[in-house]
PDB file of C-alpha atoms in Angstrom:
ATOM      1  CA  MET A   1      13.783   6.872 -10.272  1.00 79.00           C
ATOM      2  CA  ALA A   2      10.715   6.188  -8.070  1.00 91.00           C
ATOM      3  CA  LYS A   3      10.629   5.343  -4.394  1.00 97.00           C
ATOM      4  CA  VAL A   4       8.841   1.953  -4.059  1.00 98.00           C
ATOM      5  CA  VAL A   5       6.727   1.601  -0.930  1.00 98.00           C
ATOM      6  CA  ALA A   6       4.861  -1.653   0.075  1.00 98.00           C
ATOM      7  CA  ILE A   7       1.758  -1.218   2.266  1.00 98.00           C
ATOM      8  CA  ALA A   8       1.668  -4.386   4.248  1.00 96.00           C
ATOM      9  CA  ASN A   9       0.108  -6.165   7.285  1.00 94.00           C
ATOM     10  CA  GLN A  10      -1.037  -9.749   7.158  1.00 90.00           C
ATOM     11  CA  LYS A  11      -4.001  -8.861   9.309  1.00 89.00           C
ATOM     12  CA  GLY A  12      -7.045  -8.141   7.176  1.00 89.00           C
ATOM     13  CA  GLY A  13      -9.318  -5.102   7.538  1.00 88.00           C
ATOM     14  CA  VAL A  14      -6.582  -2.719   8.815  1.00 93.00           C
ATOM     15  CA  GLY A  15      -6.840  -0.081   6.069  1.00 93.00           C
ATOM     16  CA  LYS A  16      -4.171  -1.298   3.653  1.00 96.00           C
ATOM     17  CA  THR A  17      -6.098  -0.702   0.427  1.00 97.00           C
ATOM     18  CA  THR A  18      -7.769   2.462   1.668  1.00 97.00           C
ATOM     19  CA  THR A  19      -4.213   3.728   2.408  1.00 98.00           C
ATOM     20  CA  ALA A  20      -2.839   2.534  -0.884  1.00 98.00           C
ATOM     21  CA  ILE A  21      -5.567   4.238  -2.851  1.00 97.00           C
ATOM     22  CA  ASN A  22      -5.707   7.508  -0.921  1.00 97.00           C
ATOM     23  CA  LEU A  23      -2.212   8.210  -0.217  1.00 98.00           C
ATOM     24  CA  SER A  24      -1.266   7.397  -3.928  1.00 98.00           C
ATOM     25  CA  THR A  25      -4.149   9.758  -4.973  1.00 97.00           C
ATOM     26  CA  SER A  26      -3.108  12.575  -2.452  1.00 97.00           C
ATOM     27  CA  LEU A  27       0.493  12.474  -3.898  1.00 97.00           C
ATOM     28  CA  ALA A  28      -0.813  12.632  -7.440  1.00 97.00           C
ATOM     29  CA  VAL A  29      -3.034  15.562  -6.521  1.00 96.00           C
ATOM     30  CA  LEU A  30       0.164  17.260  -5.173  1.00 95.00           C
ATOM     31  CA  GLU A  31       1.567  16.741  -8.733  1.00 95.00           C
ATOM     32  CA  TYR A  32       3.792  13.707  -8.159  1.00 97.00           C
ATOM     33  CA  LYS A  33       3.740  10.841 -10.720  1.00 97.00           C
ATOM     34  CA  VAL A  34       2.492   7.810  -8.937  1.00 98.00           C
ATOM     35  CA  LEU A  35       1.959   4.223  -9.946  1.00 98.00           C
ATOM     36  CA  LEU A  36      -0.359   2.133  -7.738  1.00 98.00           C
ATOM     37  CA  VAL A  37       0.431  -1.659  -7.956  1.00 98.00           C
ATOM     38  CA  ASP A  38      -2.406  -3.961  -6.894  1.00 97.00           C
ATOM     39  CA  ALA A  39      -0.767  -6.976  -5.568  1.00 96.00           C
ATOM     40  CA  ASP A  40      -3.894  -8.524  -3.907  1.00 95.00           C
ATOM     41  CA  PRO A  41      -5.975 -11.196  -5.626  1.00 93.00           C
ATOM     42  CA  GLN A  42      -9.153  -9.436  -4.149  1.00 93.00           C
ATOM     43  CA  ALA A  43      -8.344  -6.563  -6.446  1.00 95.00           C
ATOM     44  CA  ASN A  44     -10.007  -3.947  -4.194  1.00 95.00           C
ATOM     45  CA  ALA A  45      -7.473  -1.243  -5.162  1.00 96.00           C
ATOM     46  CA  THR A  46      -8.272  -1.845  -8.790  1.00 97.00           C
ATOM     47  CA  SER A  47     -12.083  -1.517  -8.165  1.00 96.00           C
ATOM     48  CA  GLY A  48     -11.467   1.240  -5.698  1.00 95.00           C
ATOM     49  CA  VAL A  49     -10.096   3.658  -8.542  1.00 95.00           C
ATOM     50  CA  GLY A  50     -13.105   2.800 -10.799  1.00 93.00           C
ATOM     51  CA  TYR A  51     -12.332  -0.315 -12.829  1.00 94.00           C
ATOM     52  CA  ASP A  52     -14.699  -3.353 -12.953  1.00 91.00           C
ATOM     53  CA  THR A  53     -12.370  -6.210 -12.260  1.00 89.00           C
ATOM     54  CA  LYS A  54     -14.284  -8.530 -14.559  1.00 88.00           C
ATOM     55  CA  SER A  55     -13.414  -6.271 -17.424  1.00 89.00           C
ATOM     56  CA  ILE A  56      -9.602  -6.351 -16.952  1.00 90.00           C
ATOM     57  CA  ASN A  57      -8.042  -8.148 -19.830  1.00 90.00           C
ATOM     58  CA  ALA A  58      -4.447  -8.284 -18.429  1.00 95.00           C
ATOM     59  CA  SER A  59      -3.129  -7.731 -14.988  1.00 95.00           C
ATOM     60  CA  ILE A  60      -0.141  -8.142 -12.734  1.00 96.00           C
ATOM     61  CA  TYR A  61      -0.872 -11.938 -12.912  1.00 94.00           C
ATOM     62  CA  GLU A  62       0.220 -12.020 -16.606  1.00 95.00           C
ATOM     63  CA  CYS A  63       3.189  -9.949 -15.856  1.00 96.00           C
ATOM     64  CA  LEU A  64       4.261 -12.473 -13.210  1.00 94.00           C
ATOM     65  CA  ILE A  65       3.411 -15.683 -14.974  1.00 94.00           C
ATOM     66  CA  ASP A  66       3.565 -14.886 -18.691  1.00 93.00           C
ATOM     67  CA  GLU A  67       6.274 -12.198 -18.367  1.00 93.00           C
ATOM     68  CA  LEU A  68       3.889  -9.761 -20.171  1.00 96.00           C
ATOM     69  CA  ASP A  69       5.396  -6.240 -20.489  1.00 97.00           C
ATOM     70  CA  PRO A  70       3.903  -4.191 -17.605  1.00 97.00           C
ATOM     71  CA  LEU A  71       3.832  -1.161 -19.958  1.00 96.00           C
ATOM     72  CA  LYS A  72       1.089  -3.024 -21.893  1.00 95.00           C
ATOM     73  CA  VAL A  73      -0.920  -3.488 -18.588  1.00 97.00           C
ATOM     74  CA  ILE A  74      -0.694  -0.193 -16.829  1.00 97.00           C
ATOM     75  CA  MET A  75      -3.819   1.751 -16.996  1.00 97.00           C
ATOM     76  CA  SER A  76      -4.703   5.411 -16.481  1.00 96.00           C
ATOM     77  CA  THR A  77      -7.186   6.504 -13.753  1.00 95.00           C
ATOM     78  CA  SER A  78      -9.448   9.502 -13.398  1.00 93.00           C
ATOM     79  CA  ILE A  79      -6.763  11.184 -11.353  1.00 94.00           C
ATOM     80  CA  LYS A  80      -4.098  12.893 -13.356  1.00 93.00           C
ATOM     81  CA  ASN A  81      -0.772  11.611 -12.448  1.00 97.00           C
ATOM     82  CA  LEU A  82      -2.052   8.443 -11.027  1.00 97.00           C
ATOM     83  CA  GLN A  83      -1.689   5.154 -12.913  1.00 98.00           C
ATOM     84  CA  LEU A  84      -2.665   1.542 -12.072  1.00 97.00           C
ATOM     85  CA  LEU A  85      -1.131  -1.869 -12.466  1.00 98.00           C
ATOM     86  CA  PRO A  86      -4.421  -3.810 -11.779  1.00 96.00           C
ATOM     87  CA  SER A  87      -4.906  -7.121 -10.160  1.00 95.00           C
ATOM     88  CA  HIS A  88      -7.325 -10.079 -10.850  1.00 91.00           C
ATOM     89  CA  ILE A  89      -8.710 -13.033  -8.967  1.00 90.00           C
ATOM     90  CA  ASP A  90      -6.331 -15.212 -11.098  1.00 87.00           C
ATOM     91  CA  LEU A  91      -3.416 -13.881  -8.942  1.00 90.00           C
ATOM     92  CA  VAL A  92      -4.758 -16.182  -6.232  1.00 89.00           C
ATOM     93  CA  GLY A  93      -3.092 -19.117  -8.057  1.00 89.00           C
ATOM     94  CA  ALA A  94       0.159 -17.293  -8.841  1.00 90.00           C
ATOM     95  CA  GLU A  95       2.138 -18.307  -5.754  1.00 88.00           C
ATOM     96  CA  ILE A  96       1.722 -22.038  -6.571  1.00 91.00           C
ATOM     97  CA  GLU A  97       2.641 -21.356 -10.210  1.00 92.00           C
ATOM     98  CA  MET A  98       5.685 -19.423  -9.146  1.00 90.00           C
ATOM     99  CA  LEU A  99       7.023 -22.118  -6.614  1.00 86.00           C
ATOM    100  CA  ASN A 100       9.591 -23.691  -9.122  1.00 87.00           C
ATOM    101  CA  SER A 101      10.548 -20.416 -10.838  1.00 87.00           C
ATOM    102  CA  PRO A 102      13.989 -19.091 -10.548  1.00 88.00           C
ATOM    103  CA  ASN A 103      14.270 -15.923  -8.529  1.00 90.00           C
ATOM    104  CA  ARG A 104      10.664 -16.483  -7.499  1.00 94.00           C
ATOM    105  CA  GLU A 105      10.887 -13.820  -4.731  1.00 95.00           C
ATOM    106  CA  LYS A 106      12.085 -11.167  -7.104  1.00 96.00           C
ATOM    107  CA  LYS A 107       9.398 -11.294  -9.906  1.00 96.00           C
ATOM    108  CA  ILE A 108       7.566  -8.153  -8.800  1.00 97.00           C
ATOM    109  CA  LYS A 109      10.936  -6.403  -8.483  1.00 97.00           C
ATOM    110  CA  PHE A 110      11.774  -7.264 -12.117  1.00 97.00           C
ATOM    111  CA  ILE A 111       8.361  -5.896 -13.117  1.00 97.00           C
ATOM    112  CA  ILE A 112       8.690  -2.603 -11.292  1.00 97.00           C
ATOM    113  CA  ASP A 113      12.285  -2.097 -12.317  1.00 97.00           C
ATOM    114  CA  LYS A 114      10.922  -2.004 -15.941  1.00 96.00           C
ATOM    115  CA  VAL A 115       8.760   1.012 -15.350  1.00 97.00           C
ATOM    116  CA  LYS A 116       9.768   2.837 -12.215  1.00 95.00           C
ATOM    117  CA  ASP A 117      11.843   5.410 -13.937  1.00 96.00           C
ATOM    118  CA  ASN A 118       8.464   6.904 -15.183  1.00 97.00           C
ATOM    119  CA  TYR A 119       7.302   7.739 -11.627  1.00 97.00           C
ATOM    120  CA  ASP A 120       8.164   9.512  -8.465  1.00 97.00           C
ATOM    121  CA  PHE A 121       6.486   6.888  -6.313  1.00 98.00           C
ATOM    122  CA  VAL A 122       5.240   3.356  -6.623  1.00 98.00           C
ATOM    123  CA  PHE A 123       2.894   1.929  -3.979  1.00 98.00           C
ATOM    124  CA  ILE A 124       2.174  -1.707  -3.707  1.00 98.00           C
ATOM    125  CA  ASP A 125      -1.068  -2.740  -2.025  1.00 97.00           C
ATOM    126  CA  CYS A 126      -0.299  -6.151  -0.477  1.00 96.00           C
ATOM    127  CA  SER A 127      -2.642  -9.037   0.331  1.00 93.00           C
ATOM    128  CA  PRO A 128      -3.506  -9.805   3.880  1.00 92.00           C
ATOM    129  CA  SER A 129      -0.909 -12.647   4.204  1.00 90.00           C
ATOM    130  CA  LEU A 130       2.693 -13.266   4.433  1.00 89.00           C
ATOM    131  CA  GLY A 131       2.782 -15.497   1.374  1.00 91.00           C
ATOM    132  CA  LEU A 132       5.090 -15.365  -1.711  1.00 94.00           C
ATOM    133  CA  ILE A 133       3.376 -12.356  -3.320  1.00 94.00           C
ATOM    134  CA  THR A 134       3.854 -10.250  -0.181  1.00 95.00           C
ATOM    135  CA  VAL A 135       7.386 -11.478  -0.009  1.00 95.00           C
ATOM    136  CA  ASN A 136       7.810 -10.276  -3.534  1.00 96.00           C
ATOM    137  CA  ALA A 137       6.411  -6.943  -2.799  1.00 97.00           C
ATOM    138  CA  LEU A 138       8.692  -6.442   0.180  1.00 97.00           C
ATOM    139  CA  THR A 139      11.684  -7.578  -1.868  1.00 97.00           C
ATOM    140  CA  ALA A 140      10.744  -5.002  -4.537  1.00 97.00           C
ATOM    141  CA  SER A 141      10.425  -2.060  -2.097  1.00 98.00           C
ATOM    142  CA  ASP A 142      12.598   0.591  -0.608  1.00 97.00           C
ATOM    143  CA  SER A 143      10.309   0.796   2.361  1.00 98.00           C
ATOM    144  CA  VAL A 144       7.090  -0.473   3.876  1.00 98.00           C
ATOM    145  CA  ILE A 145       4.195   1.402   5.552  1.00 98.00           C
ATOM    146  CA  ILE A 146       2.411  -0.808   8.169  1.00 96.00           C
ATOM    147  CA  PRO A 147      -1.276   0.215   8.856  1.00 96.00           C
ATOM    148  CA  VAL A 148      -2.425  -0.564  12.439  1.00 94.00           C
ATOM    149  CA  GLN A 149      -6.014  -0.190  13.273  1.00 92.00           C
ATOM    150  CA  CYS A 150      -6.986   1.377  16.551  1.00 91.00           C
ATOM    151  CA  GLU A 151      -8.911  -1.618  17.730  1.00 87.00           C
ATOM    152  CA  TYR A 152      -8.535  -4.533  20.164  1.00 82.00           C
ATOM    153  CA  PHE A 153      -5.762  -7.027  19.121  1.00 84.00           C
ATOM    154  CA  ALA A 154      -4.211  -4.192  17.039  1.00 82.00           C
ATOM    155  CA  LEU A 155      -0.621  -5.367  17.895  1.00 83.00           C
ATOM    156  CA  GLU A 156      -1.476  -9.057  17.426  1.00 82.00           C
ATOM    157  CA  GLY A 157       0.512 -10.430  14.582  1.00 82.00           C
ATOM    158  CA  LEU A 158       2.851  -7.557  14.158  1.00 89.00           C
ATOM    159  CA  GLY A 159       5.658  -9.609  15.570  1.00 87.00           C
ATOM    160  CA  LYS A 160       5.304 -12.076  12.658  1.00 89.00           C
ATOM    161  CA  LEU A 161       5.244  -9.269  10.133  1.00 91.00           C
ATOM    162  CA  LEU A 162       8.369  -7.719  11.618  1.00 94.00           C
ATOM    163  CA  ASN A 163      10.129 -10.932  11.665  1.00 93.00           C
ATOM    164  CA  THR A 164       9.346 -11.457   8.008  1.00 93.00           C
ATOM    165  CA  ILE A 165      10.639  -7.984   7.266  1.00 95.00           C
ATOM    166  CA  LYS A 166      13.889  -8.918   9.100  1.00 95.00           C
ATOM    167  CA  ILE A 167      14.316 -12.103   7.147  1.00 95.00           C
ATOM    168  CA  ILE A 168      13.860 -10.146   3.814  1.00 95.00           C
ATOM    169  CA  GLN A 169      16.343  -7.615   5.011  1.00 97.00           C
ATOM    170  CA  SER A 170      18.845 -10.316   5.744  1.00 97.00           C
ATOM    171  CA  ARG A 171      18.373 -12.558   2.689  1.00 95.00           C
ATOM    172  CA  LEU A 172      16.587 -10.679  -0.116  1.00 96.00           C
ATOM    173  CA  ASN A 173      16.592  -6.849   0.317  1.00 97.00           C
ATOM    174  CA  PRO A 174      19.142  -5.399   2.717  1.00 97.00           C
ATOM    175  CA  SER A 175      17.955  -1.864   1.966  1.00 96.00           C
ATOM    176  CA  LEU A 176      14.372  -2.370   3.001  1.00 97.00           C
ATOM    177  CA  GLU A 177      13.248   0.112   5.725  1.00 97.00           C
ATOM    178  CA  ILE A 178      10.088   0.568   7.739  1.00 97.00           C
ATOM    179  CA  GLU A 179       8.688   3.838   6.499  1.00 97.00           C
ATOM    180  CA  GLY A 180       6.423   4.159   9.445  1.00 96.00           C
ATOM    181  CA  PHE A 181       3.426   2.638  11.322  1.00 96.00           C
ATOM    182  CA  LEU A 182       0.165   4.298  10.357  1.00 97.00           C
ATOM    183  CA  LEU A 183      -2.615   4.381  12.846  1.00 95.00           C
ATOM    184  CA  THR A 184      -6.027   3.840  11.127  1.00 96.00           C
ATOM    185  CA  MET A 185      -9.801   3.704  11.977  1.00 93.00           C
ATOM    186  CA  HIS A 186      -9.275   5.957  15.049  1.00 93.00           C
ATOM    187  CA  ASP A 187     -12.307   7.056  17.009  1.00 88.00           C
ATOM    188  CA  SER A 188     -11.356   9.717  19.406  1.00 85.00           C
ATOM    189  CA  ARG A 189     -14.522   9.151  21.495  1.00 86.00           C
ATOM    190  CA  LEU A 190     -13.367   5.646  22.448  1.00 87.00           C
ATOM    191  CA  ASN A 191     -10.915   5.001  25.230  1.00 87.00           C
ATOM    192  CA  LEU A 192      -9.757   1.969  23.519  1.00 88.00           C
ATOM    193  CA  SER A 193      -8.763   3.804  20.304  1.00 91.00           C
ATOM    194  CA  ASN A 194      -6.832   6.283  22.361  1.00 91.00           C
ATOM    195  CA  GLN A 195      -5.193   3.512  24.318  1.00 90.00           C
ATOM    196  CA  VAL A 196      -3.977   1.745  21.165  1.00 90.00           C
ATOM    197  CA  VAL A 197      -2.514   5.136  19.920  1.00 92.00           C
ATOM    198  CA  HIS A 198      -0.552   5.293  23.281  1.00 90.00           C
ATOM    199  CA  GLU A 199       0.543   1.619  23.093  1.00 89.00           C
ATOM    200  CA  VAL A 200       1.751   1.765  19.393  1.00 91.00           C
ATOM    201  CA  ARG A 201       3.670   5.039  20.087  1.00 92.00           C
ATOM    202  CA  LYS A 202       5.210   3.609  23.192  1.00 91.00           C
ATOM    203  CA  HIS A 203       6.274   0.477  21.427  1.00 88.00           C
ATOM    204  CA  PHE A 204       7.608   1.867  18.166  1.00 91.00           C
ATOM    205  CA  ALA A 205       8.492   5.439  19.338  1.00 86.00           C
ATOM    206  CA  GLY A 206       9.626   7.592  16.418  1.00 89.00           C
ATOM    207  CA  MET A 207       8.541   5.143  13.811  1.00 94.00           C
ATOM    208  CA  VAL A 208       4.868   6.060  13.942  1.00 96.00           C
ATOM    209  CA  PHE A 209       3.389   8.637  11.666  1.00 97.00           C
ATOM    210  CA  ASN A 210       2.015  11.758  13.436  1.00 96.00           C
ATOM    211  CA  THR A 211      -1.040  11.662  11.050  1.00 97.00           C
ATOM    212  CA  ILE A 212      -3.811   9.404  12.383  1.00 96.00           C
ATOM    213  CA  ILE A 213      -6.560   8.171   9.988  1.00 97.00           C
ATOM    214  CA  PRO A 214      -9.996   8.578  11.495  1.00 95.00           C
ATOM    215  CA  ARG A 215     -13.121   6.516  11.174  1.00 92.00           C
ATOM    216  CA  ASN A 216     -15.017   8.328   8.607  1.00 93.00           C
ATOM    217  CA  VAL A 217     -18.237   7.491   6.713  1.00 93.00           C
ATOM    218  CA  ARG A 218     -17.195   9.213   3.423  1.00 94.00           C
ATOM    219  CA  LEU A 219     -13.862   7.235   3.528  1.00 93.00           C
ATOM    220  CA  SER A 220     -15.595   3.999   4.073  1.00 92.00           C
ATOM    221  CA  GLU A 221     -18.131   4.561   1.266  1.00 94.00           C
ATOM    222  CA  ALA A 222     -15.883   5.880  -1.357  1.00 94.00           C
ATOM    223  CA  PRO A 223     -14.782   2.514  -2.677  1.00 93.00           C
ATOM    224  CA  SER A 224     -18.415   1.590  -3.358  1.00 92.00           C
ATOM    225  CA  PHE A 225     -18.464   4.447  -5.880  1.00 94.00           C
ATOM    226  CA  GLY A 226     -15.075   3.443  -7.379  1.00 92.00           C
ATOM    227  CA  LYS A 227     -13.501   6.679  -6.280  1.00 94.00           C
ATOM    228  CA  PRO A 228     -10.652   7.717  -3.998  1.00 95.00           C
ATOM    229  CA  VAL A 229     -12.143   9.780  -1.118  1.00 95.00           C
ATOM    230  CA  ILE A 230     -10.740  13.056  -2.441  1.00 93.00           C
ATOM    231  CA  LEU A 231     -13.061  12.659  -5.492  1.00 92.00           C
ATOM    232  CA  HIS A 232     -15.939  11.553  -3.393  1.00 94.00           C
ATOM    233  CA  ASP A 233     -15.825  14.324  -0.660  1.00 93.00           C
ATOM    234  CA  ALA A 234     -12.617  16.404  -0.682  1.00 94.00           C
ATOM    235  CA  ASN A 235     -13.538  18.126   2.558  1.00 93.00           C
ATOM    236  CA  CYS A 236     -14.298  15.248   4.681  1.00 96.00           C
ATOM    237  CA  THR A 237     -12.022  14.325   7.566  1.00 95.00           C
ATOM    238  CA  GLY A 238     -10.763  11.148   5.938  1.00 94.00           C
ATOM    239  CA  ALA A 239      -9.613  13.009   2.707  1.00 96.00           C
ATOM    240  CA  LEU A 240      -7.883  15.792   4.756  1.00 97.00           C
ATOM    241  CA  ALA A 241      -6.194  13.076   6.867  1.00 97.00           C
ATOM    242  CA  TYR A 242      -4.686  11.428   3.696  1.00 97.00           C
ATOM    243  CA  LEU A 243      -3.558  14.746   2.462  1.00 97.00           C
ATOM    244  CA  ASN A 244      -1.909  15.416   5.702  1.00 97.00           C
ATOM    245  CA  LEU A 245      -0.239  11.982   5.457  1.00 98.00           C
ATOM    246  CA  ALA A 246       1.029  12.651   1.970  1.00 97.00           C
ATOM    247  CA  ARG A 247       2.633  15.902   3.190  1.00 96.00           C
ATOM    248  CA  GLU A 248       4.139  14.048   6.210  1.00 97.00           C
ATOM    249  CA  PHE A 249       5.493  11.395   3.892  1.00 97.00           C
ATOM    250  CA  LEU A 250       7.005  14.028   1.743  1.00 97.00           C
ATOM    251  CA  HIS A 251       8.541  15.769   4.539  1.00 94.00           C
ATOM    252  CA  LYS A 252      10.014  12.652   5.765  1.00 93.00           C
ATOM    253  CA  ASN A 253      11.594  11.993   2.498  1.00 92.00           C
ATOM    254  CA  LYS A 254      12.951  15.526   2.308  1.00 86.00           C
ATOM    255  CA  LEU A 255      10.610  16.383  -0.574  1.00 82.00           C
ATOM    256  CA  VAL A 256       8.925  19.637   0.087  1.00 65.00           C
ATOM    257  CA  ARG A 257       7.255  20.523  -3.296  1.00 55.00           C
ATOM    258  CA  THR A 258       3.607  20.551  -2.195  1.00 44.00           C
TER     259      THR A 258
END
């Protein structure tokens, strides 16, 4: 049975989708079976693994609203062992449509429960909000990775996210854990970047991944080619950082098959 991990932060532009795509891909390359769930209406994870979002006939939206079987929606990717449950702009209206649904906070959990036995890991790319879809993702997950960019205001808003996680733990998903805080967009030449690393590690101690994701041109441009960075340039610092993160994630979960 898969471990389900949400990648969440209501702050935009912190590297959520980049992490979802490239951590999923790195684990797939290490021969684990992975499902990437795109739960963001912007559908950047869907386009980032090579799909034109306009050509998607069915997505997580139809699974949520029409109860379409996710097995009919899941798509293969160019990476062996990595599959995708795509998103679509229609998802933007799903929260309103779900308002009166019974168990509205558990819709994504019901979807993932149908397919997770087929995978080792399921990663959910959340939207930059603390709305109902993100609550769904956290309710469906065993743990959450929180990307934090090494820039000014990095810690701003983390209190709200942590409070939301506490509420979900107390009311909807008592077993939800914080997998770790992931430092992203680090530039070692900048004092500010290094200061943020120090502050986050001071605040959250052992909850911060040792791996730090650097600012990297290849990593930034890979989505425009519809490729994970490992397919775009396997030797760049961004690709190597995500492979290191995958190994650290496996080690943390006491899985050493690499």
